[in-house]
mmCIF file of C-alpha atoms (C1' of nucleotides) in Angstrom:
data_model
loop_
_atom_site.group_PDB
_atom_site.id
_atom_site.type_symbol
_atom_site.label_atom_id
_atom_site.label_comp_id
_atom_site.label_asym_id
_atom_site.label_seq_id
_atom_site.Cartn_x
_atom_site.Cartn_y
_atom_site.Cartn_z
ATOM 1 C CA MET A 1 -4.949 -22.815 12.465
ATOM 2 C CA ASP A 2 -1.725 -23.381 14.387
ATOM 3 C CA GLU A 3 -0.759 -24.398 17.796
ATOM 4 C CA THR A 4 2.295 -22.458 19.389
ATOM 5 C CA ARG A 5 4.182 -20.013 17.397
ATOM 6 C CA TRP A 6 1.147 -18.283 16.921
ATOM 7 C CA LEU A 7 0.366 -14.860 18.300
ATOM 8 C CA GLU A 8 -1.933 -14.523 21.273
ATOM 9 C CA ALA A 9 -5.167 -13.043 21.800
ATOM 10 C CA ASP A 10 -4.369 -9.252 22.280
ATOM 11 C CA GLU A 11 -1.614 -9.522 19.478
ATOM 12 C CA ALA A 12 -3.743 -11.189 17.346
ATOM 13 C CA ALA A 13 -6.307 -8.083 17.892
ATOM 14 C CA ALA A 14 -3.257 -5.377 17.542
ATOM 15 C CA TRP A 15 -2.355 -6.934 14.149
ATOM 16 C CA MET A 16 -5.743 -7.108 12.671
ATOM 17 C CA ASN A 17 -6.396 -3.560 13.222
ATOM 18 C CA ILE A 18 -2.879 -2.909 11.883
ATOM 19 C CA LEU A 19 -3.626 -4.951 8.536
ATOM 20 C CA ALA A 20 -6.766 -2.872 8.493
ATOM 21 C CA LEU A 21 -5.171 0.447 8.327
ATOM 22 C CA VAL A 22 -2.605 -0.543 6.079
ATOM 23 C CA GLU A 23 -5.224 -2.094 3.591
ATOM 24 C CA TYR A 24 -7.886 0.846 4.067
ATOM 25 C CA LEU A 25 -5.961 4.188 4.727
ATOM 26 C CA PRO A 26 -3.709 4.834 1.944
ATOM 27 C CA GLY A 27 -6.644 4.078 -0.627
ATOM 28 C CA MET A 28 -8.952 6.283 1.170
ATOM 29 C CA VAL A 29 -5.996 9.218 1.692
ATOM 30 C CA ASP A 30 -5.246 8.710 -1.938
ATOM 31 C CA GLN A 31 -8.805 9.188 -3.271
ATOM 32 C CA GLN A 32 -9.539 12.581 -1.583
ATOM 33 C CA LEU A 33 -6.378 14.050 -2.983
ATOM 34 C CA LYS A 34 -6.527 12.526 -6.305
ATOM 35 C CA HIS A 35 -10.214 13.747 -6.642
ATOM 36 C CA ASP A 36 -9.727 17.386 -5.192
ATOM 37 C CA SER A 37 -5.879 18.021 -6.091
ATOM 38 C CA GLU A 38 -4.708 15.341 -8.697
ATOM 39 C CA LEU A 39 -2.098 14.368 -6.517
ATOM 40 C CA GLY A 40 -1.519 10.881 -4.952
ATOM 41 C CA ARG A 41 -0.206 10.677 -1.179
ATOM 42 C CA PHE A 42 3.335 10.095 -2.020
ATOM 43 C CA GLU A 43 3.169 12.886 -4.103
ATOM 44 C CA TYR A 44 1.594 15.204 -1.810
ATOM 45 C CA SER A 45 4.547 14.160 1.010
ATOM 46 C CA ILE A 46 6.815 14.878 -1.409
ATOM 47 C CA LEU A 47 5.602 18.401 -1.826
ATOM 48 C CA ALA A 48 5.006 19.072 1.830
ATOM 49 C CA MET A 49 8.396 17.994 2.720
ATOM 50 C CA LEU A 50 10.067 19.921 0.473
ATOM 51 C CA SER A 51 8.008 22.967 1.894
ATOM 52 C CA ASP A 52 9.469 22.403 5.201
ATOM 53 C CA ALA A 53 13.427 22.065 4.151
ATOM 54 C CA SER A 54 15.621 24.894 4.046
ATOM 55 C CA GLU A 55 15.740 26.457 0.284
ATOM 56 C CA ARG A 56 12.975 24.145 -0.472
ATOM 57 C CA THR A 57 15.905 21.715 -1.589
ATOM 58 C CA LEU A 58 16.553 18.149 -0.502
ATOM 59 C CA PRO A 59 18.664 15.379 -1.943
ATOM 60 C CA MET A 60 17.002 12.486 -3.407
ATOM 61 C CA LEU A 61 18.281 10.287 -0.377
ATOM 62 C CA ASP A 62 16.924 12.588 2.220
ATOM 63 C CA LEU A 63 13.718 12.826 0.457
ATOM 64 C CA SER A 64 13.116 9.375 0.083
ATOM 65 C CA THR A 65 14.044 8.825 3.758
ATOM 66 C CA VAL A 66 11.465 11.454 5.201
ATOM 67 C CA THR A 67 8.522 10.665 2.687
ATOM 68 C CA PHE A 68 9.493 6.845 3.452
ATOM 69 C CA GLY A 69 9.519 5.630 0.028
ATOM 70 C CA SER A 70 12.078 3.906 -1.861
ATOM 71 C CA LEU A 71 14.713 5.411 -3.876
ATOM 72 C CA SER A 72 13.497 4.279 -6.998
ATOM 73 C CA ARG A 73 9.798 5.083 -6.293
ATOM 74 C CA LEU A 74 10.961 8.666 -5.589
ATOM 75 C CA SER A 75 12.956 8.909 -8.645
ATOM 76 C CA HIS A 76 9.768 7.850 -10.964
ATOM 77 C CA THR A 77 7.582 10.165 -8.975
ATOM 78 C CA VAL A 78 9.695 13.019 -9.231
ATOM 79 C CA THR A 79 10.443 12.361 -12.751
ATOM 80 C CA ARG A 80 6.341 13.144 -13.083
ATOM 81 C CA LEU A 81 6.676 16.284 -10.765
ATOM 82 C CA VAL A 82 9.278 17.712 -12.775
ATOM 83 C CA GLU A 83 7.034 17.018 -16.058
ATOM 84 C CA ARG A 84 4.032 18.561 -14.316
ATOM 85 C CA GLY A 85 6.511 21.260 -13.532
ATOM 86 C CA LEU A 86 5.964 21.080 -9.869
ATOM 87 C CA VAL A 87 9.197 20.719 -8.728
ATOM 88 C CA SER A 88 12.632 21.046 -10.468
ATOM 89 C CA ARG A 89 15.952 18.160 -10.249
ATOM 90 C CA GLU A 90 19.255 19.878 -10.073
ATOM 91 C CA ARG A 91 22.657 18.111 -9.999
ATOM 92 C CA ASN A 92 24.790 19.281 -7.406
ATOM 93 C CA GLY A 93 28.362 17.853 -7.486
ATOM 94 C CA GLY A 94 27.301 13.846 -6.898
ATOM 95 C CA ASN A 95 24.067 14.228 -5.434
ATOM 96 C CA ARG A 96 20.744 15.220 -7.270
ATOM 97 C CA THR A 97 18.358 17.626 -5.336
ATOM 98 C CA VAL A 98 15.013 18.458 -5.877
ATOM 99 C CA THR A 99 13.420 21.738 -5.361
ATOM 100 C CA LEU A 100 9.845 22.877 -4.901
ATOM 101 C CA ALA A 101 8.719 24.911 -7.966
ATOM 102 C CA GLU A 102 6.130 27.829 -7.693
ATOM 103 C CA PRO A 103 3.233 25.741 -9.343
ATOM 104 C CA GLY A 104 4.142 22.957 -6.638
ATOM 105 C CA TRP A 105 3.570 25.654 -3.650
ATOM 106 C CA ASP A 106 0.584 26.950 -5.205
ATOM 107 C CA LEU A 107 -0.709 23.410 -5.554
ATOM 108 C CA LEU A 108 0.243 21.960 -1.761
ATOM 109 C CA LYS A 109 -1.277 24.992 -0.587
ATOM 110 C CA SER A 110 -4.598 24.642 -2.076
ATOM 111 C CA ALA A 111 -4.362 20.837 -1.701
ATOM 112 C CA ALA A 112 -3.492 20.969 2.326
ATOM 113 C CA PRO A 113 -6.752 22.173 4.088
ATOM 114 C CA GLY A 114 -8.664 19.289 2.207
ATOM 115 C CA HIS A 115 -6.465 16.648 2.809
ATOM 116 C CA VAL A 116 -5.878 17.665 6.554
ATOM 117 C CA GLN A 117 -9.746 17.595 6.995
ATOM 118 C CA GLN A 118 -9.622 14.166 5.308
ATOM 119 C CA VAL A 119 -6.937 12.575 8.117
ATOM 120 C CA ARG A 120 -9.199 14.097 10.576
ATOM 121 C CA LYS A 121 -12.896 12.482 9.217
ATOM 122 C CA LEU A 122 -11.050 9.370 8.521
ATOM 123 C CA PHE A 123 -8.516 8.662 11.453
ATOM 124 C CA PHE A 124 -8.631 11.606 14.288
ATOM 125 C CA ASP A 125 -12.332 12.098 14.916
ATOM 126 C CA HIS A 126 -12.380 8.474 15.638
ATOM 127 C CA LEU A 127 -9.219 8.048 17.954
ATOM 128 C CA PRO A 128 -10.416 7.789 21.452
ATOM 129 C CA ALA A 129 -10.082 11.471 23.125
ATOM 130 C CA GLY A 130 -6.854 12.143 24.304
ATOM 131 C CA LYS A 131 -4.924 9.051 23.035
ATOM 132 C CA GLU A 132 -2.717 10.933 20.452
ATOM 133 C CA ARG A 133 0.028 10.968 22.757
ATOM 134 C CA GLU A 134 -0.136 7.275 23.964
ATOM 135 C CA LEU A 135 -0.590 5.933 20.262
ATOM 136 C CA ALA A 136 2.361 8.004 19.119
ATOM 137 C CA ASN A 137 4.608 6.544 21.844
ATOM 138 C CA ILE A 138 3.391 3.174 21.448
ATOM 139 C CA LEU A 139 4.226 3.216 17.619
ATOM 140 C CA GLU A 140 7.219 4.993 18.148
ATOM 141 C CA PRO A 141 9.996 2.102 19.056
ATOM 142 C CA VAL A 142 8.200 -0.073 15.903
ATOM 143 C CA VAL A 143 8.652 2.673 13.457
ATOM 144 C CA ASN A 144 12.312 3.862 14.082
ATOM 145 C CA HIS A 145 12.991 -0.124 14.262
ATOM 146 C CA LEU A 146 11.207 -0.038 10.721
ATOM 147 C CA LYS A 147 13.118 2.917 9.471
ATOM 148 C CA ALA A 148 16.608 1.360 10.349
ATOM 149 C CA CYS A 149 15.791 -1.743 8.706
ATOM 150 C CA ALA A 150 13.980 -0.662 5.748
ATOM 151 C CA PRO A 151 16.041 -1.371 2.275
ATOM 152 C CA ARG A 152 17.059 1.983 0.747
ATOM 153 C CA SER A 153 17.086 0.910 -2.697
ATOM 154 C CA MET B 1 3.295 25.563 6.730
ATOM 155 C CA ASP B 2 -0.396 26.334 7.680
ATOM 156 C CA GLU B 3 -2.007 28.290 10.786
ATOM 157 C CA THR B 4 -5.304 26.996 11.758
ATOM 158 C CA ARG B 5 -6.738 24.097 10.573
ATOM 159 C CA TRP B 6 -3.568 21.902 11.040
ATOM 160 C CA LEU B 7 -2.942 19.054 13.086
ATOM 161 C CA GLU B 8 -1.513 19.648 16.850
ATOM 162 C CA ALA B 9 1.394 18.353 18.143
ATOM 163 C CA ASP B 10 0.487 14.837 19.560
ATOM 164 C CA GLU B 11 -1.941 14.279 16.354
ATOM 165 C CA ALA B 12 0.848 15.077 14.029
ATOM 166 C CA ALA B 13 3.474 13.014 15.841
ATOM 167 C CA ALA B 14 0.596 10.001 15.762
ATOM 168 C CA TRP B 15 0.020 10.936 12.157
ATOM 169 C CA MET B 16 3.524 10.748 11.432
ATOM 170 C CA ASN B 17 4.202 7.018 12.761
ATOM 171 C CA ILE B 18 0.805 5.778 11.025
ATOM 172 C CA LEU B 19 2.245 7.139 7.787
ATOM 173 C CA ALA B 20 5.909 5.217 8.334
ATOM 174 C CA LEU B 21 3.720 2.328 9.296
ATOM 175 C CA VAL B 22 1.648 2.073 6.209
ATOM 176 C CA GLU B 23 4.257 2.859 3.782
ATOM 177 C CA TYR B 24 6.961 0.262 5.331
ATOM 178 C CA LEU B 25 5.030 -2.121 6.884
ATOM 179 C CA PRO B 26 3.417 -4.132 3.626
ATOM 180 C CA GLY B 27 6.536 -3.908 1.396
ATOM 181 C CA MET B 28 8.286 -5.931 4.137
ATOM 182 C CA VAL B 29 5.345 -8.388 5.069
ATOM 183 C CA ASP B 30 5.404 -9.033 1.320
ATOM 184 C CA GLN B 31 9.021 -9.263 1.186
ATOM 185 C CA GLN B 32 9.577 -12.180 3.164
ATOM 186 C CA LEU B 33 6.466 -14.128 2.020
ATOM 187 C CA LYS B 34 7.213 -13.752 -1.778
ATOM 188 C CA HIS B 35 10.663 -14.778 -1.218
ATOM 189 C CA ASP B 36 9.944 -17.511 1.518
ATOM 190 C CA SER B 37 6.315 -18.961 -0.422
ATOM 191 C CA GLU B 38 5.861 -17.024 -3.673
ATOM 192 C CA LEU B 39 2.643 -15.786 -1.586
ATOM 193 C CA GLY B 40 1.951 -11.829 -1.429
ATOM 194 C CA ARG B 41 0.486 -10.650 2.080
ATOM 195 C CA PHE B 42 -2.950 -10.094 0.206
ATOM 196 C CA GLU B 43 -2.683 -13.953 -1.277
ATOM 197 C CA TYR B 44 -1.844 -15.168 2.165
ATOM 198 C CA SER B 45 -4.576 -13.128 3.728
ATOM 199 C CA ILE B 46 -7.217 -14.892 1.598
ATOM 200 C CA LEU B 47 -5.797 -18.479 2.248
ATOM 201 C CA ALA B 48 -5.797 -17.955 5.870
ATOM 202 C CA MET B 49 -9.191 -16.677 6.045
ATOM 203 C CA LEU B 50 -10.747 -19.568 4.346
ATOM 204 C CA SER B 51 -8.959 -22.046 6.541
ATOM 205 C CA ASP B 52 -10.880 -20.359 9.223
ATOM 206 C CA ALA B 53 -14.168 -20.681 7.446
ATOM 207 C CA SER B 54 -16.847 -23.486 7.953
ATOM 208 C CA GLU B 55 -16.127 -25.850 4.780
ATOM 209 C CA ARG B 56 -13.132 -23.572 4.000
ATOM 210 C CA THR B 57 -15.722 -21.874 1.762
ATOM 211 C CA LEU B 58 -16.686 -18.104 1.509
ATOM 212 C CA PRO B 59 -18.568 -15.485 -0.902
ATOM 213 C CA MET B 60 -16.580 -13.414 -2.739
ATOM 214 C CA LEU B 61 -18.285 -10.306 -0.980
ATOM 215 C CA ASP B 62 -17.531 -11.836 2.563
ATOM 216 C CA LEU B 63 -13.780 -12.778 1.344
ATOM 217 C CA SER B 64 -13.023 -9.192 0.429
ATOM 218 C CA THR B 65 -14.646 -7.903 4.087
ATOM 219 C CA VAL B 66 -12.545 -9.961 5.910
ATOM 220 C CA THR B 67 -9.305 -9.378 4.140
ATOM 221 C CA PHE B 68 -9.972 -5.741 3.820
ATOM 222 C CA GLY B 69 -9.415 -5.771 -0.022
ATOM 223 C CA SER B 70 -12.093 -4.527 -2.649
ATOM 224 C CA LEU B 71 -13.958 -7.101 -4.545
ATOM 225 C CA SER B 72 -12.071 -6.303 -7.748
ATOM 226 C CA ARG B 73 -8.736 -6.808 -6.448
ATOM 227 C CA LEU B 74 -10.176 -9.653 -5.106
ATOM 228 C CA SER B 75 -11.320 -10.849 -8.254
ATOM 229 C CA HIS B 76 -8.056 -10.744 -10.013
ATOM 230 C CA THR B 77 -6.113 -12.103 -7.234
ATOM 231 C CA VAL B 78 -8.632 -14.857 -6.734
ATOM 232 C CA THR B 79 -8.295 -15.836 -10.594
ATOM 233 C CA ARG B 80 -4.514 -16.006 -10.005
ATOM 234 C CA LEU B 81 -4.812 -18.631 -7.267
ATOM 235 C CA VAL B 82 -7.123 -20.727 -9.044
ATOM 236 C CA GLU B 83 -4.706 -20.769 -11.892
ATOM 237 C CA ARG B 84 -2.118 -22.007 -9.458
ATOM 238 C CA GLY B 85 -4.479 -24.612 -7.803
ATOM 239 C CA LEU B 86 -4.529 -23.297 -4.447
ATOM 240 C CA VAL B 87 -8.079 -22.438 -4.356
ATOM 241 C CA SER B 88 -11.212 -23.051 -6.386
ATOM 242 C CA ARG B 89 -14.080 -20.882 -7.305
ATOM 243 C CA GLU B 90 -17.679 -22.174 -7.836
ATOM 244 C CA ARG B 91 -20.847 -20.858 -8.361
ATOM 245 C CA ASN B 92 -23.543 -21.203 -6.186
ATOM 246 C CA GLY B 93 -26.954 -19.888 -7.168
ATOM 247 C CA GLY B 94 -26.600 -16.022 -7.588
ATOM 248 C CA ASN B 95 -23.440 -15.722 -5.645
ATOM 249 C CA ARG B 96 -20.068 -17.109 -6.459
ATOM 250 C CA THR B 97 -17.825 -18.692 -3.559
ATOM 251 C CA VAL B 98 -14.199 -19.747 -3.155
ATOM 252 C CA THR B 99 -12.667 -22.953 -1.371
ATOM 253 C CA LEU B 100 -9.291 -23.355 -0.225
ATOM 254 C CA ALA B 101 -7.965 -26.488 -2.256
ATOM 255 C CA GLU B 102 -5.471 -29.029 -0.863
ATOM 256 C CA PRO B 103 -2.434 -27.463 -2.231
ATOM 257 C CA GLY B 104 -3.572 -24.106 -0.845
ATOM 258 C CA TRP B 105 -3.985 -25.596 2.710
ATOM 259 C CA ASP B 106 -0.262 -26.864 2.411
ATOM 260 C CA LEU B 107 0.972 -23.937 1.131
ATOM 261 C CA LEU B 108 -0.659 -21.740 4.297
ATOM 262 C CA LYS B 109 0.526 -24.218 6.546
ATOM 263 C CA SER B 110 4.444 -24.371 5.421
ATOM 264 C CA ALA B 111 4.072 -20.532 4.891
ATOM 265 C CA ALA B 112 2.595 -19.385 8.257
ATOM 266 C CA PRO B 113 5.243 -19.878 10.885
ATOM 267 C CA GLY B 114 7.772 -17.798 8.537
ATOM 268 C CA HIS B 115 5.092 -15.358 8.206
ATOM 269 C CA VAL B 116 4.453 -14.967 11.902
ATOM 270 C CA GLN B 117 8.230 -14.986 13.048
ATOM 271 C CA GLN B 118 8.452 -11.670 10.643
ATOM 272 C CA VAL B 119 5.502 -10.004 12.017
ATOM 273 C CA ARG B 120 7.374 -10.479 15.574
ATOM 274 C CA LYS B 121 10.531 -9.454 14.199
ATOM 275 C CA LEU B 122 8.849 -6.289 12.166
ATOM 276 C CA PHE B 123 6.669 -5.312 15.135
ATOM 277 C CA PHE B 124 5.856 -7.064 18.158
ATOM 278 C CA ASP B 125 9.293 -7.377 19.147
ATOM 279 C CA HIS B 126 9.673 -3.636 19.290
ATOM 280 C CA LEU B 127 6.079 -2.705 20.761
ATOM 281 C CA PRO B 128 6.545 -1.336 24.379
ATOM 282 C CA ALA B 129 5.733 -4.572 26.657
ATOM 283 C CA GLY B 130 2.121 -4.904 27.361
ATOM 284 C CA LYS B 131 0.729 -2.335 25.219
ATOM 285 C CA GLU B 132 -0.620 -4.944 22.757
ATOM 286 C CA ARG B 133 -4.056 -4.681 24.259
ATOM 287 C CA GLU B 134 -3.673 -0.788 24.385
ATOM 288 C CA LEU B 135 -2.935 -0.374 20.857
ATOM 289 C CA ALA B 136 -5.714 -2.644 19.794
ATOM 290 C CA ASN B 137 -8.039 -0.747 21.845
ATOM 291 C CA ILE B 138 -7.068 2.873 20.671
ATOM 292 C CA LEU B 139 -7.597 1.723 16.874
ATOM 293 C CA GLU B 140 -10.414 -0.356 17.372
ATOM 294 C CA PRO B 141 -13.056 2.702 16.884
ATOM 295 C CA VAL B 142 -10.790 4.025 13.755
ATOM 296 C CA VAL B 143 -10.638 0.950 12.139
ATOM 297 C CA ASN B 144 -14.843 0.116 12.865
ATOM 298 C CA HIS B 145 -14.956 3.262 10.924
ATOM 299 C CA LEU B 146 -12.595 2.588 7.950
ATOM 300 C CA LYS B 147 -14.599 -0.422 7.548
ATOM 301 C CA ALA B 148 -17.854 1.135 7.497
ATOM 302 C CA CYS B 149 -17.052 3.686 4.981
ATOM 303 C CA ALA B 150 -14.675 1.551 3.036
ATOM 304 C CA PRO B 151 -16.148 1.623 -0.737
ATOM 305 C CA ARG B 152 -16.935 -2.072 -1.376
ATOM 306 C CA SER B 153 -16.405 -2.263 -5.068
ATOM 307 C "C1'" DA C 1 -33.442 -3.612 -11.804
ATOM 308 C "C1'" DA C 2 -30.513 -4.316 -8.005
ATOM 309 C "C1'" DA C 3 -26.944 -7.310 -5.994
ATOM 310 C "C1'" DG C 4 -22.866 -9.694 -6.596
ATOM 311 C "C1'" DA C 5 -18.414 -10.437 -9.250
ATOM 312 C "C1'" DT C 6 -15.877 -10.078 -13.214
ATOM 313 C "C1'" DT C 7 -13.129 -7.538 -17.069
ATOM 314 C "C1'" DG C 8 -9.772 -4.685 -19.278
ATOM 315 C "C1'" DA C 9 -7.274 -0.345 -19.396
ATOM 316 C "C1'" DT C 10 -4.418 2.345 -17.164
ATOM 317 C "C1'" DT C 11 -1.214 3.406 -13.425
ATOM 318 C "C1'" DG C 12 2.003 3.117 -10.148
ATOM 319 C "C1'" DG C 13 5.721 0.484 -7.458
ATOM 320 C "C1'" DT C 14 9.279 -3.269 -7.190
ATOM 321 C "C1'" DC C 15 13.309 -5.702 -8.386
ATOM 322 C "C1'" DA C 16 17.703 -6.098 -10.530
ATOM 323 C "C1'" DA C 17 20.594 -3.591 -13.840
ATOM 324 C "C1'" DT C 18 22.818 0.396 -14.909
ATOM 325 C "C1'" DC C 19 24.478 4.694 -15.082
ATOM 326 C "C1'" DT C 20 27.275 8.748 -12.671
ATOM 327 C "C1'" DT C 21 30.438 11.237 -10.083
ATOM 328 C "C1'" DG C 22 33.661 11.687 -6.363
ATOM 329 C "C1'" DC D 1 35.152 1.068 -6.798
ATOM 330 C "C1'" DA D 2 31.187 2.809 -3.687
ATOM 331 C "C1'" DA D 3 27.618 6.044 -3.003
ATOM 332 C "C1'" DG D 4 23.670 8.297 -4.797
ATOM 333 C "C1'" DA D 5 20.342 7.940 -8.298
ATOM 334 C "C1'" DT D 6 18.251 6.525 -12.846
ATOM 335 C "C1'" DT D 7 15.879 3.125 -15.933
ATOM 336 C "C1'" DG D 8 12.786 -0.467 -18.020
ATOM 337 C "C1'" DA D 9 10.657 -4.466 -17.726
ATOM 338 C "C1'" DC D 10 7.234 -6.560 -14.979
ATOM 339 C "C1'" DC D 11 3.353 -6.955 -11.998
ATOM 340 C "C1'" DA D 12 -0.250 -5.748 -9.015
ATOM 341 C "C1'" DA D 13 -4.369 -2.735 -7.760
ATOM 342 C "C1'" DT D 14 -7.635 0.753 -8.985
ATOM 343 C "C1'" DC D 15 -11.362 2.558 -11.664
ATOM 344 C "C1'" DA D 16 -15.077 2.544 -14.975
ATOM 345 C "C1'" DA D 17 -17.658 -0.416 -17.468
ATOM 346 C "C1'" DT D 18 -19.928 -4.698 -17.847
ATOM 347 C "C1'" DC D 19 -21.882 -9.068 -17.159
ATOM 348 C "C1'" DT D 20 -24.991 -12.478 -14.427
ATOM 349 C "C1'" DT D 21 -28.220 -14.279 -11.556
ATOM 350 C "C1'" DT D 22 -32.480 -13.157 -8.917
#
DNA sequence: AAAGATTGATTGGTCAATCTTG
DNA sequence: CAAGATTGACCAATCAATCTTT
């Protein structure tokens, strides 16, 4: 529908695949998690990142960075997780920190295998063999740019 | 945090990048479109796919397929687009079809350059040179699988 | 009754405004 | 006042139930 400033064929093919991923994957990941563990992918990500952190604790801003979410999305979600007793939130001087609670750790442990299985079934089982590294390398600089210019609000 | 059934290093790296894409890209694409053209990316996609269709018309089910959206998401969104006069919706026997209206076509034309520019700035300007085809090829089978097992409701 | 499509309730995310501590 | 974080209003997507036409 356009003349010059459009995408060329290879770009268009790549972009269509990215669009499909971006529309399909989140919902399909959420669906399994919600069904099996009453957890959304963002909630899962929060619990998982906390479990890897020293003391199982992270400041809100750091947590928002490693989960790829906005601070306000994180704040709303943490409120719900606190209500469910899965994490706790403390003030630590000027910053607030979130800590993984026992029930959150237990839930994460029980949710992880099914989640990983779903990621395999949806994604890696269909990726051309041996292309994992190549894919990571191709996307790396793009992702670094997105991280750098994503609005942290 | 796990022992066996976890992702290996290359898979984990690839998956982190996919996750970052999936969380960051939609919002950043939406932001530019909304700001410049009062259009979400899904609405844009609907107008764009209609503009490519013969007679600028598609049945709901076909439109949901090419835009990677569920039928109910599409139905809600088309309702809003009809209210704005950007598309029209007719019954055609048992099926309903959506047709791009003049104002929708005009809006699409005015929105396209800025959108394409944003896609370049966010994505292709940072993709390693000459890797567009490779990326498309790697993702193709994954996307085909997702399309095949996506719930069409 | 089955395929195609819509609807309404609920939920979760965004945005802009606000609060809090150093 | 700036950085970190929260809040509430609004909007869009999902899910399950329903409707319509063949």
